[in-house]
Amino acid sequence: MGTAAPRAYNPPMCGIVGYAGPRQAVPILLDGLKRLEYRGYDSAGVAVFSNGSIGVSRSVGKLANLGALLNRAPLEGFIGLGHTRWATHGGPSEVNAHPHLDCEGSVAVIHNGIIENYLPLKHALAEAGHDFTSATDTEVLPHLIEEELRGFTGSEAAAERALSDAVRAILKKVRGAYALAALWSRAPGVIVAAKKDSPLVVGLGEAENFIASDVPALLKHTRKVVYLEDGEFAVLRGDRCEFLDAEGLPLAKLPADINWDSAAAEKDGHRHFMIKEIHEQPRSVRNTLRGRLLPLGDGVLKRETGLAAESLRSAAGVHILACGTSWHAGIVGKYLLERHAGLATQVETASEFRYRRPVLPPGTLVVAISQSGETADTLAAVRLAQDAGLEVLSIGNTVGAAIPRQADYSFHTCCGPECGVASTKAFIGQLTALNVLTLHAGVARASISEAEALSWTEGLQSLPELIEESLRLEPQVRVIAEAHHKAEHFLYIGRGVNYPTALEGALKLKEISYIHAEGFPAGEMKHGPLALIDPSMPVVAIATESETLEKTLSNIEEARSRGARLIALCTRGEKRLSGRAEHLLELPPVDERLSPILNIVPLQLLAYHIADLRGCDIDQPRNLAKSVTVE
Ligand code: AGP
């Protein structure tokens, strides 16, 4: 395969490091966080047992800022936690940076993940007299632990057990994803860590132990690591480390020996960020859906984005603005919003919009899609729309970036930082967000029935498993790549919601392999592009189950009869293409509106493996930048 996928999970965002041992904690924490920088972050912090209490230092921006702060006001101690935060709930700021503390400053918690039900928990805690200082979901955790530990009068040894019991107890009240670690000043010397749906590894050293959200943070100190599974806990001291199950019973866990180098470790054992990010897509969808779906029509969208269902109900139409891959997601959005929410929708590249004199009916909702949230043309288009008196919803993957800050409402796709220049998991996050938006709009506008909304919801929830199935096509895709990586040109064709999939498949190929590739609506082929077809032309046809499949099959026949080398995506069990396509990739059956989310996966893999075989610089293709902050 050329890529290794040695681990069962994929890191989403935020970096966690913990240390218990005989050495000063701060340098170890800072070094560990530095090695997790590739995950992306916007603020950082540490908590250290210092003179019988917990000292905390936090700052916005790069780790150097935190380092400078700690130089001015050092924190000395042998047990500590460090965290780099990628903002989700609450923008990047010092108060929102981790660690978070309880009212007394005696419990410190760092957390990676999303606490879905933090709002009701926060309200209940506030009513019980707890003071909150941040806008984060995480801050409920130290306060919940504080409640559990209230009135504790036992010894230091009993405090260790009490802290681990308290962490277990509060996690029964919490819904969502977490990798977390807690310190309590009454239990000096101990770190309690827990995991569900976010990664956490324990590093076992000589008379010292570590936790981290990913292996690179540990490699300097130990190669013996234990991967925590969902529902498991670790109780660490310098001299010992215990593992517990969800009921607090001891678990015997065998350490694994890590033999990869740190460069491979940063990429989770993969050779490139792009392939790592392609494999993270089930998690991207899961995280983007988390807390955004149900209950439909009951304020969920307002809570998560600021946009009221009423605004969708009364919207005059939608105008989607974006560039590149995000524009392709926008075209899928047009199909969805028009068909299922009855909203007239225009979609336009931001660089065109900003230089014409657009006439936009009052009440049009503008949707700006941008992974980075920094694309200059999209930002300018957002400002132009706002100057025209329109409200803007941003869909993006970077909290605190210019576009979500400028927009009136913001839908954050929780895909975690995307490092490869070619956008993959962010695209799937955008498609997921557009499905969620349309579903809420359809309910608000009564353009879909309750039964349809329910089945759409179920379809969305089943996506992570279905994407795993798409990913399992990788060995077949590699064979196709081997057969076609020397081609000079490629055509991609699709219809309806999969016309933008064709555009995106072609963009992926051209940007990382430098092969000339074009995407067309399948019905357009006879109006010109058919002239390009000769027996050397690979044509990638998206022919999965859809209302227009019959027509796509005819278009495929037109290309085939002119000698095209056909690579077809079809739904498992489809017989009409067997013997006709040179390569057939069978995908699991899925509702048509969700099909681009499954179909793009083999096309991303095809681009990746072709580029790999051509020896291209996959993560940093020539002439391209990840954030296009200039016109
Ligand atoms: C996608 O693979 C490209 N790197 C590019 O087209 C990108 O989608 C475009 O520059 C827009 O970026 P944005 O989503 O960060 O605004």
XYZ file of C-alpha atoms and ligand atoms in Angstrom:
647
model
C 0.000 0.000 0.000
C 2.869 2.358 0.556
C 1.211 3.810 3.657
C 1.033 2.375 7.109
C -1.986 2.766 9.335
C -0.741 1.255 12.555
C -3.346 2.712 14.860
C -7.037 2.321 15.329
C -7.878 5.978 15.849
C -7.223 9.329 14.259
C -6.403 12.429 16.251
C -8.907 15.232 15.855
C -7.409 18.369 17.446
C -5.851 19.850 20.601
C -2.693 18.508 22.201
C -2.493 16.973 25.650
C 0.665 16.206 27.627
C 1.024 15.120 31.252
C 4.044 14.271 33.367
C 4.564 12.659 36.776
C 8.108 11.878 37.896
C 11.273 13.193 39.473
C 12.069 15.896 36.880
C 10.787 19.441 36.605
C 7.499 19.150 34.697
C 7.386 22.403 32.710
C 10.260 21.758 30.240
C 8.881 18.264 29.554
C 5.373 19.610 29.022
C 6.532 22.383 26.686
C 8.707 20.000 24.686
C 5.815 17.522 24.390
C 3.421 20.251 23.261
C 5.967 21.427 20.698
C 5.956 17.935 19.202
C 2.180 18.087 18.908
C 2.250 21.457 17.126
C 1.420 19.781 13.803
C -2.099 19.257 15.162
C -2.650 23.009 15.049
C -3.586 25.230 17.999
C -4.380 28.782 18.876
C -3.551 28.934 22.591
C -1.674 26.892 25.156
C -1.357 26.397 28.876
C 0.143 24.338 31.693
C -0.883 23.425 35.239
C 1.762 22.274 37.736
C 1.688 21.236 41.377
C 3.633 24.039 42.938
C 4.134 24.428 46.677
C 1.029 22.559 47.715
C -1.261 24.206 45.209
C -1.819 24.171 41.467
C -0.127 26.898 39.450
C -1.527 27.671 36.021
C -0.084 29.618 33.131
C -1.927 30.180 29.828
C -1.456 32.304 26.766
C -2.861 32.919 23.303
C -0.872 32.117 20.177
C 2.304 30.146 19.777
C 4.041 28.090 22.435
C 6.836 30.660 22.460
C 4.378 33.056 24.141
C 3.682 30.522 26.872
C 7.429 29.840 27.189
C 8.108 33.566 27.622
C 5.381 33.806 30.255
C 6.875 30.874 32.138
C 10.319 32.455 31.950
C 8.952 35.575 33.607
C 6.879 33.671 36.180
C 8.287 30.125 36.474
C 6.167 27.237 37.727
C 8.216 24.649 39.549
C 6.937 21.175 40.293
C 7.207 17.550 39.317
C 3.653 16.792 38.252
C 1.894 18.738 35.570
C -0.409 18.972 32.596
C 0.070 20.834 29.324
C -2.406 21.626 26.573
C -2.555 23.222 23.160
C -6.070 24.270 22.232
C -7.751 24.389 18.840
C -10.813 26.468 19.565
C -14.265 24.925 19.209
C -16.531 26.413 21.881
C -15.387 29.955 22.543
C -12.775 31.771 20.467
C -9.029 31.667 21.047
C -8.271 33.681 24.199
C -6.376 33.332 27.437
C -9.534 32.651 29.464
C -10.653 29.967 27.052
C -7.207 28.295 27.013
C -6.769 25.138 29.086
C -6.160 24.091 31.854
C -9.496 25.044 33.384
C -10.010 25.264 37.123
C -12.855 24.809 39.606
C -14.053 27.674 41.841
C -11.290 27.102 44.399
C -8.471 26.645 41.908
C -7.795 23.219 43.390
C -8.917 21.037 40.452
C -7.289 21.512 37.031
C -8.511 19.820 33.856
C -7.266 19.668 30.285
C -9.538 18.235 27.634
C -9.581 17.371 23.960
C -13.000 16.739 22.413
C -16.451 18.217 22.696
C -18.822 18.017 25.660
C -22.164 18.015 23.864
C -24.385 18.632 26.875
C -22.207 21.285 28.487
C -24.911 23.945 28.404
C -27.437 22.231 30.688
C -24.574 21.109 32.934
C -23.220 24.637 33.062
C -26.632 26.102 33.899
C -27.140 23.605 36.715
C -23.661 24.271 38.117
C -24.146 28.031 37.889
C -27.435 27.702 39.767
C -25.572 25.736 42.428
C -23.223 28.714 42.816
C -20.276 27.830 40.538
C -18.528 30.703 38.799
C -17.443 30.271 35.188
C -14.804 32.362 33.511
C -14.668 30.928 29.992
C -16.972 30.229 27.063
C -15.684 26.661 26.763
C -17.493 23.377 27.117
C -14.476 22.036 29.056
C -14.893 24.310 32.052
C -17.867 22.284 33.300
C -15.478 19.388 34.003
C -13.442 20.843 36.912
C -16.650 22.213 38.434
C -18.351 18.838 38.187
C -15.306 17.239 39.845
C -15.405 19.923 42.540
C -19.032 18.985 43.280
C -18.103 15.299 43.571
C -15.212 16.003 45.897
C -17.090 18.449 48.122
C -16.745 17.546 51.772
C -13.832 15.137 51.270
C -11.867 14.783 54.517
C -9.671 11.704 53.927
C -5.909 11.179 53.745
C -3.641 11.892 50.777
C -3.819 8.217 49.781
C -7.626 8.303 49.963
C -7.597 11.516 47.917
C -6.023 9.663 44.987
C -8.921 7.181 44.951
C -11.434 9.975 45.512
C -10.151 11.873 42.473
C -10.342 8.839 40.221
C -13.847 8.009 41.544
C -14.904 11.614 40.983
C -13.659 11.621 37.391
C -15.488 8.368 36.711
C -18.652 9.708 38.309
C -18.752 12.961 36.376
C -18.098 11.253 33.075
C -21.336 9.348 33.559
C -23.106 12.732 33.361
C -21.249 13.919 30.297
C -22.228 13.295 26.677
C -19.675 13.739 23.928
C -16.033 13.049 23.205
C -13.097 13.475 25.493
C -9.522 12.746 26.250
C -8.929 14.474 29.548
C -6.594 14.657 32.493
C -7.187 16.091 35.951
C -5.081 17.197 38.900
C -6.343 17.904 42.425
C -4.265 19.788 44.965
C -5.456 17.428 47.733
C -3.964 14.482 45.798
C -0.510 15.778 44.892
C 1.517 13.462 42.717
C -1.364 11.924 40.823
C -2.894 12.508 37.403
C -6.207 10.910 36.495
C -6.819 10.541 32.771
C -9.799 9.233 30.792
C -10.760 8.728 27.180
C -13.786 8.385 24.925
C -13.693 9.057 21.166
C -10.557 11.226 21.431
C -7.073 9.754 21.528
C -4.958 9.344 24.634
C -1.766 7.361 25.153
C 0.154 6.658 28.332
C 3.960 6.551 28.160
C 5.702 4.320 30.676
C 9.186 5.533 31.678
C 11.767 4.684 34.348
C 10.307 6.035 37.605
C 8.263 8.502 35.558
C 5.079 8.316 33.525
C 3.481 10.424 30.836
C 0.230 10.967 29.028
C -0.190 12.494 25.617
C -2.776 12.793 22.916
C -0.280 11.383 20.454
C 2.937 9.389 20.440
C 5.355 12.098 19.126
C 5.096 13.900 22.469
C 6.496 10.833 24.232
C 9.190 9.478 21.930
C 12.013 11.475 23.510
C 11.306 9.830 26.869
C 9.947 6.390 26.188
C 8.913 4.059 23.404
C 6.711 1.980 25.678
C 3.148 3.187 25.312
C -0.289 2.010 26.325
C -3.219 3.101 24.156
C -6.260 3.881 26.274
C -9.516 2.562 24.841
C -12.888 4.285 25.127
C -14.230 4.143 28.673
C -10.835 3.416 30.221
C -9.013 5.440 32.865
C -5.371 5.782 33.867
C -4.168 6.818 37.295
C -0.540 7.921 37.026
C 2.126 8.673 39.561
C 5.861 8.805 38.934
C 6.414 5.383 40.427
C 3.345 3.537 39.114
C 0.518 3.614 36.652
C -2.819 1.875 37.078
C -5.459 1.288 34.425
C -9.140 1.067 35.336
C -12.295 0.172 33.474
C -15.508 2.197 33.500
C -16.508 0.619 36.822
C -13.164 1.416 38.438
C -11.905 -2.171 38.291
C -8.211 -2.728 37.515
C -7.288 -3.562 33.927
C -4.156 -5.375 32.787
C -2.947 -3.512 29.696
C 0.130 -4.482 27.753
C 2.404 -1.704 26.488
C 3.246 -1.507 22.788
C 6.805 -0.775 21.628
C 6.919 2.118 19.199
C 9.537 1.762 16.522
C 8.600 4.598 14.162
C 10.594 7.782 13.956
C 9.091 11.058 15.087
C 8.387 12.329 11.558
C 6.219 9.275 10.873
C 4.657 9.596 14.317
C 3.457 13.150 13.586
C 1.614 11.764 10.637
C 0.178 8.986 12.755
C 2.454 6.507 10.978
C 1.366 7.646 7.504
C 3.805 8.936 4.910
C 1.880 12.128 4.211
C -0.591 14.358 5.999
C -2.967 14.032 3.055
C -3.416 10.288 3.431
C -3.660 10.634 7.205
C -6.388 13.228 6.720
C -8.238 11.074 4.191
C -8.319 8.307 6.786
C -9.543 10.731 9.461
C -12.770 11.392 7.554
C -15.090 9.094 9.509
C -14.054 11.024 12.625
C -14.461 14.383 10.855
C -18.076 13.556 10.045
C -18.757 12.208 13.522
C -17.323 15.350 15.138
C -19.107 17.711 12.758
C -22.447 16.036 13.487
C -21.908 15.863 17.227
C -24.586 17.916 18.983
C -25.800 19.479 15.704
C -28.604 17.159 14.631
C -31.169 16.549 17.302
C -33.698 17.625 18.371
C -34.542 18.941 14.937
C -36.204 22.331 14.888
C -35.639 22.953 18.581
C -32.911 25.535 18.758
C -29.957 23.190 18.100
C -28.819 25.153 15.062
C -29.201 28.425 16.937
C -27.147 27.132 19.829
C -24.399 25.763 17.581
C -24.209 28.521 14.959
C -26.216 31.471 16.223
C -28.585 31.181 13.234
C -32.241 30.851 14.241
C -34.473 28.359 12.442
C -36.797 31.328 11.894
C -34.157 32.986 9.664
C -34.120 29.872 7.506
C -37.899 29.765 7.437
C -38.197 33.343 6.247
C -35.083 33.493 4.010
C -35.717 34.824 0.503
C -32.989 32.575 -0.878
C -29.383 31.579 -0.333
C -26.190 32.814 -1.986
C -23.160 30.615 -1.403
C -19.661 32.100 -1.756
C -16.421 30.130 -1.659
C -13.266 29.181 -3.561
C -11.740 25.931 -4.792
C -12.801 22.825 -2.932
C -15.105 24.879 -0.714
C -16.869 26.126 -3.848
C -17.412 22.510 -4.902
C -19.007 21.859 -1.508
C -21.149 24.936 -2.159
C -22.469 23.441 -5.416
C -23.571 20.346 -3.485
C -25.226 22.792 -1.053
C -27.186 24.364 -3.923
C -28.600 20.987 -4.969
C -29.536 20.192 -1.375
C -31.058 23.538 -0.398
C -33.147 23.876 -3.537
C -34.381 20.328 -3.552
C -35.027 19.748 0.134
C -35.578 23.189 1.622
C -37.225 24.902 -1.353
C -34.682 27.733 -1.135
C -33.568 29.351 -4.393
C -29.778 29.047 -4.144
C -26.963 30.621 -6.118
C -23.379 29.506 -5.742
C -20.475 31.530 -6.935
C -16.713 31.705 -6.637
C -15.904 34.550 -4.281
C -13.326 36.022 -6.681
C -16.075 36.602 -9.286
C -18.730 37.787 -6.861
C -16.576 40.519 -5.385
C -15.915 42.218 -8.727
C -19.350 42.223 -10.267
C -22.347 44.240 -9.172
C -24.413 41.463 -7.653
C -28.132 42.035 -7.266
C -29.186 40.190 -4.156
C -32.815 40.188 -3.016
C -33.246 41.461 0.553
C -33.540 38.578 2.984
C -31.036 36.430 1.067
C -28.912 34.407 3.456
C -25.269 34.432 2.367
C -23.280 31.295 3.189
C -19.490 31.672 3.029
C -17.587 28.386 2.990
C -13.876 28.358 3.819
C -11.755 25.689 5.475
C -9.066 28.115 6.578
C -11.446 30.982 7.254
C -8.729 33.267 5.861
C -9.212 33.170 2.076
C -8.889 36.789 0.952
C -11.496 36.636 -1.842
C -14.080 34.941 0.365
C -13.503 37.425 3.174
C -13.904 40.356 0.786
C -17.102 38.797 -0.609
C -18.478 38.408 2.914
C -17.858 42.094 3.628
C -19.483 43.079 0.355
C -22.576 41.035 1.188
C -22.765 42.565 4.652
C -22.404 46.053 3.170
C -25.439 45.193 1.054
C -27.338 44.552 4.289
C -27.294 40.753 4.160
C -26.532 38.331 6.949
C -23.718 35.828 6.521
C -23.350 32.315 7.872
C -19.796 31.023 7.685
C -19.020 27.315 7.355
C -15.392 26.737 8.234
C -12.868 24.623 10.028
C -10.935 27.295 11.931
C -12.556 28.978 14.896
C -11.350 32.527 15.394
C -10.216 32.974 11.763
C -11.118 36.147 9.897
C -14.210 34.827 8.052
C -16.046 33.303 11.049
C -15.163 36.440 13.028
C -16.554 38.672 10.295
C -19.674 36.562 9.676
C -22.897 36.994 11.615
C -23.204 33.261 12.293
C -20.704 30.471 12.193
C -20.942 26.713 11.664
C -17.664 25.147 12.740
C -16.797 21.870 11.018
C -14.950 19.963 13.708
C -12.461 18.170 11.439
C -9.331 19.190 13.313
C -6.476 21.017 11.617
C -5.911 20.121 7.981
C -2.193 20.199 7.096
C -2.084 18.823 3.538
C -2.564 21.610 0.989
C -5.124 19.442 -0.809
C -8.328 19.721 1.149
C -9.907 16.352 1.997
C -11.435 15.987 5.433
C -12.486 19.645 5.492
C -14.475 19.079 2.257
C -16.296 16.168 3.849
C -16.905 18.332 6.932
C -18.385 21.057 4.700
C -20.675 18.558 2.956
C -21.791 17.280 6.345
C -22.478 20.820 7.562
C -24.479 21.603 4.402
C -26.573 18.477 4.914
C -27.246 19.494 8.517
C -28.101 23.057 7.466
C -30.488 21.847 4.757
C -32.095 19.354 7.089
C -32.779 22.087 9.671
C -33.977 24.397 6.885
C -36.250 21.694 5.476
C -37.809 21.144 8.899
C -38.142 24.890 9.571
C -39.784 25.457 6.182
C -41.892 22.299 6.394
C -40.534 21.246 3.025
C -39.656 17.776 4.287
C -41.849 15.435 6.268
C -41.041 14.219 9.763
C -40.394 10.720 8.415
C -38.010 12.062 5.768
C -36.170 14.164 8.361
C -35.796 11.116 10.548
C -34.442 8.926 7.787
C -32.033 11.696 6.689
C -30.819 11.987 10.284
C -30.280 8.243 10.471
C -28.455 8.341 7.144
C -26.124 11.052 8.411
C -25.417 9.097 11.584
C -24.500 6.005 9.584
C -21.960 7.908 7.453
C -18.803 7.266 9.521
C -19.189 3.487 9.092
C -19.998 3.880 5.398
C -16.921 6.076 4.854
C -14.869 3.310 6.470
C -16.238 1.046 3.727
C -15.205 3.562 1.058
C -11.736 3.674 2.595
C -11.480 -0.080 2.267
C -11.357 0.416 -1.524
C -7.790 1.698 -1.163
C -6.022 -1.481 -2.387
C -8.199 -1.486 -5.538
C -7.580 2.223 -6.029
C -3.834 1.639 -5.827
C -4.131 -0.897 -8.669
C -6.000 1.699 -10.773
C -3.348 4.289 -9.935
C -0.644 1.882 -11.070
C -2.457 1.390 -14.386
C -3.054 5.095 -15.073
C -0.418 7.202 -13.329
C 1.367 7.961 -16.578
C -1.731 9.455 -18.251
C -1.467 13.085 -19.389
C -5.156 13.931 -19.039
C -8.160 12.696 -17.066
C -11.865 13.447 -17.360
C -14.357 13.120 -14.501
C -18.097 13.029 -15.088
C -21.107 13.044 -12.774
C -24.641 14.397 -12.491
C -26.694 16.189 -9.851
C -25.063 16.196 -6.415
C -22.225 14.202 -7.938
C -21.389 16.752 -10.621
C -19.435 18.705 -7.956
C -17.895 15.382 -6.871
C -16.507 15.125 -10.424
C -15.138 18.675 -10.177
C -13.555 17.916 -6.822
C -12.067 14.600 -8.007
C -10.456 16.429 -10.934
C -9.152 19.246 -8.714
C -7.581 16.752 -6.311
C -5.796 15.018 -9.160
C -4.530 18.163 -10.861
C -3.302 19.887 -7.733
C -1.172 17.068 -6.349
C -0.167 15.025 -9.424
C 0.038 17.888 -11.969
C -1.992 15.814 -14.437
C -4.435 17.878 -16.464
C -7.902 16.897 -15.252
C -11.390 18.308 -15.856
C -14.755 17.605 -14.329
C -17.959 17.842 -16.385
C -21.664 17.322 -15.875
C -22.088 13.960 -17.635
C -24.828 15.395 -19.866
C -22.470 18.068 -21.195
C -20.027 15.621 -22.752
C -21.751 15.590 -26.125
C -21.609 19.397 -26.254
C -17.844 19.460 -26.679
C -15.682 17.433 -24.295
C -16.494 14.166 -26.125
C -14.074 15.395 -28.792
C -11.244 14.904 -26.297
C -11.852 11.197 -25.978
C -9.463 8.773 -27.574
C -8.273 5.338 -26.459
C -5.703 6.871 -24.112
C -8.174 8.981 -22.095
C -9.111 7.740 -18.628
C -12.681 8.789 -17.793
C -13.760 8.559 -14.172
C -17.547 8.222 -14.086
C -19.586 8.620 -10.940
C -22.464 6.232 -11.500
C -23.756 5.405 -8.046
C -27.500 4.957 -7.410
C -29.383 8.159 -8.241
C -32.494 9.483 -9.939
C -30.449 10.175 -13.072
C -28.409 6.977 -13.130
C -29.989 5.755 -16.399
C -28.896 8.961 -18.095
C -25.389 8.751 -16.643
C -25.149 5.181 -17.940
C -25.963 6.448 -21.444
C -23.295 9.156 -21.142
C -20.819 6.505 -20.030
C -21.700 4.460 -23.107
C -21.062 7.501 -25.340
C -17.569 7.847 -23.883
C -16.887 4.109 -23.906
C -17.866 3.667 -27.520
C -15.239 6.267 -28.409
C -12.535 4.292 -26.685
C -12.425 5.916 -23.211
C -10.676 3.894 -20.517
C -13.487 3.777 -18.028
C -13.048 3.893 -14.255
C -16.530 3.777 -12.741
C -17.897 4.275 -9.247
C -21.127 2.344 -8.764
C -23.370 1.138 -5.985
C -22.646 -2.363 -4.726
C -24.681 -4.907 -6.710
C -24.988 -2.737 -9.842
C -24.820 -5.115 -12.800
C -25.114 -2.759 -15.754
C -21.470 -1.708 -15.668
C -19.831 -5.081 -15.305
C -17.781 -5.943 -18.336
C -18.024 -2.341 -19.526
C -15.712 -0.510 -17.166
C -11.988 -1.240 -17.103
C -12.139 -0.688 -13.336
C -15.232 -0.781 -11.163
C -15.271 0.572 -7.614
C -18.336 -0.558 -5.671
C -19.615 1.670 -2.886
C -22.165 0.891 -0.206
C -25.773 1.903 -0.937
C -26.664 5.306 0.513
C -29.267 8.040 0.155
C -28.378 10.047 -2.977
C -27.985 13.338 -1.100
C -25.265 11.758 1.067
C -23.522 9.996 -1.808
C -20.882 12.706 -2.536
C -19.533 12.087 0.976
C -18.830 8.453 0.115
C -17.947 8.951 -3.545
C -15.240 11.538 -3.029
C -13.201 9.138 -0.868
C -11.957 6.817 -3.676
C -11.324 9.892 -5.845
C -9.145 11.437 -3.123
C -7.345 8.109 -2.790
C -6.882 7.890 -6.561
C -5.303 11.353 -6.680
C -3.102 10.503 -3.710
C -1.808 7.207 -5.097
C -1.246 8.599 -8.590
C 0.721 11.512 -7.112
C 2.657 9.082 -4.926
C 3.563 6.930 -7.942
C 4.671 10.039 -9.832
C 6.898 11.039 -6.905
C 5.158 14.378 -6.331
C 5.408 16.530 -3.230
C 1.953 15.561 -2.036
C 1.529 17.738 1.045
C 3.125 20.839 -0.484
C 2.289 20.829 -4.206
C 4.168 23.314 -6.333
C 2.778 26.859 -6.612
C 0.021 26.316 -4.033
C -0.498 27.504 -0.447
C -2.794 26.162 2.228
C -4.285 29.542 3.103
C -4.752 31.904 0.191
C -4.654 35.208 2.033
C -3.850 37.258 -1.051
C -6.010 37.923 -4.087
C -8.249 22.482 -2.206
O -7.613 21.271 -2.254
C -7.397 23.642 -2.424
N -6.256 23.639 -1.611
C -8.101 24.980 -2.566
O -8.928 24.888 -3.693
C -8.931 25.512 -1.386
O -10.089 24.749 -1.235
C -9.280 26.985 -1.654
O -8.085 27.726 -1.703
C -10.210 27.562 -0.623
O -9.659 27.522 0.651
P -10.552 27.765 1.927
O -11.546 26.672 2.009
O -9.573 27.743 3.070
O -11.218 29.086 1.778
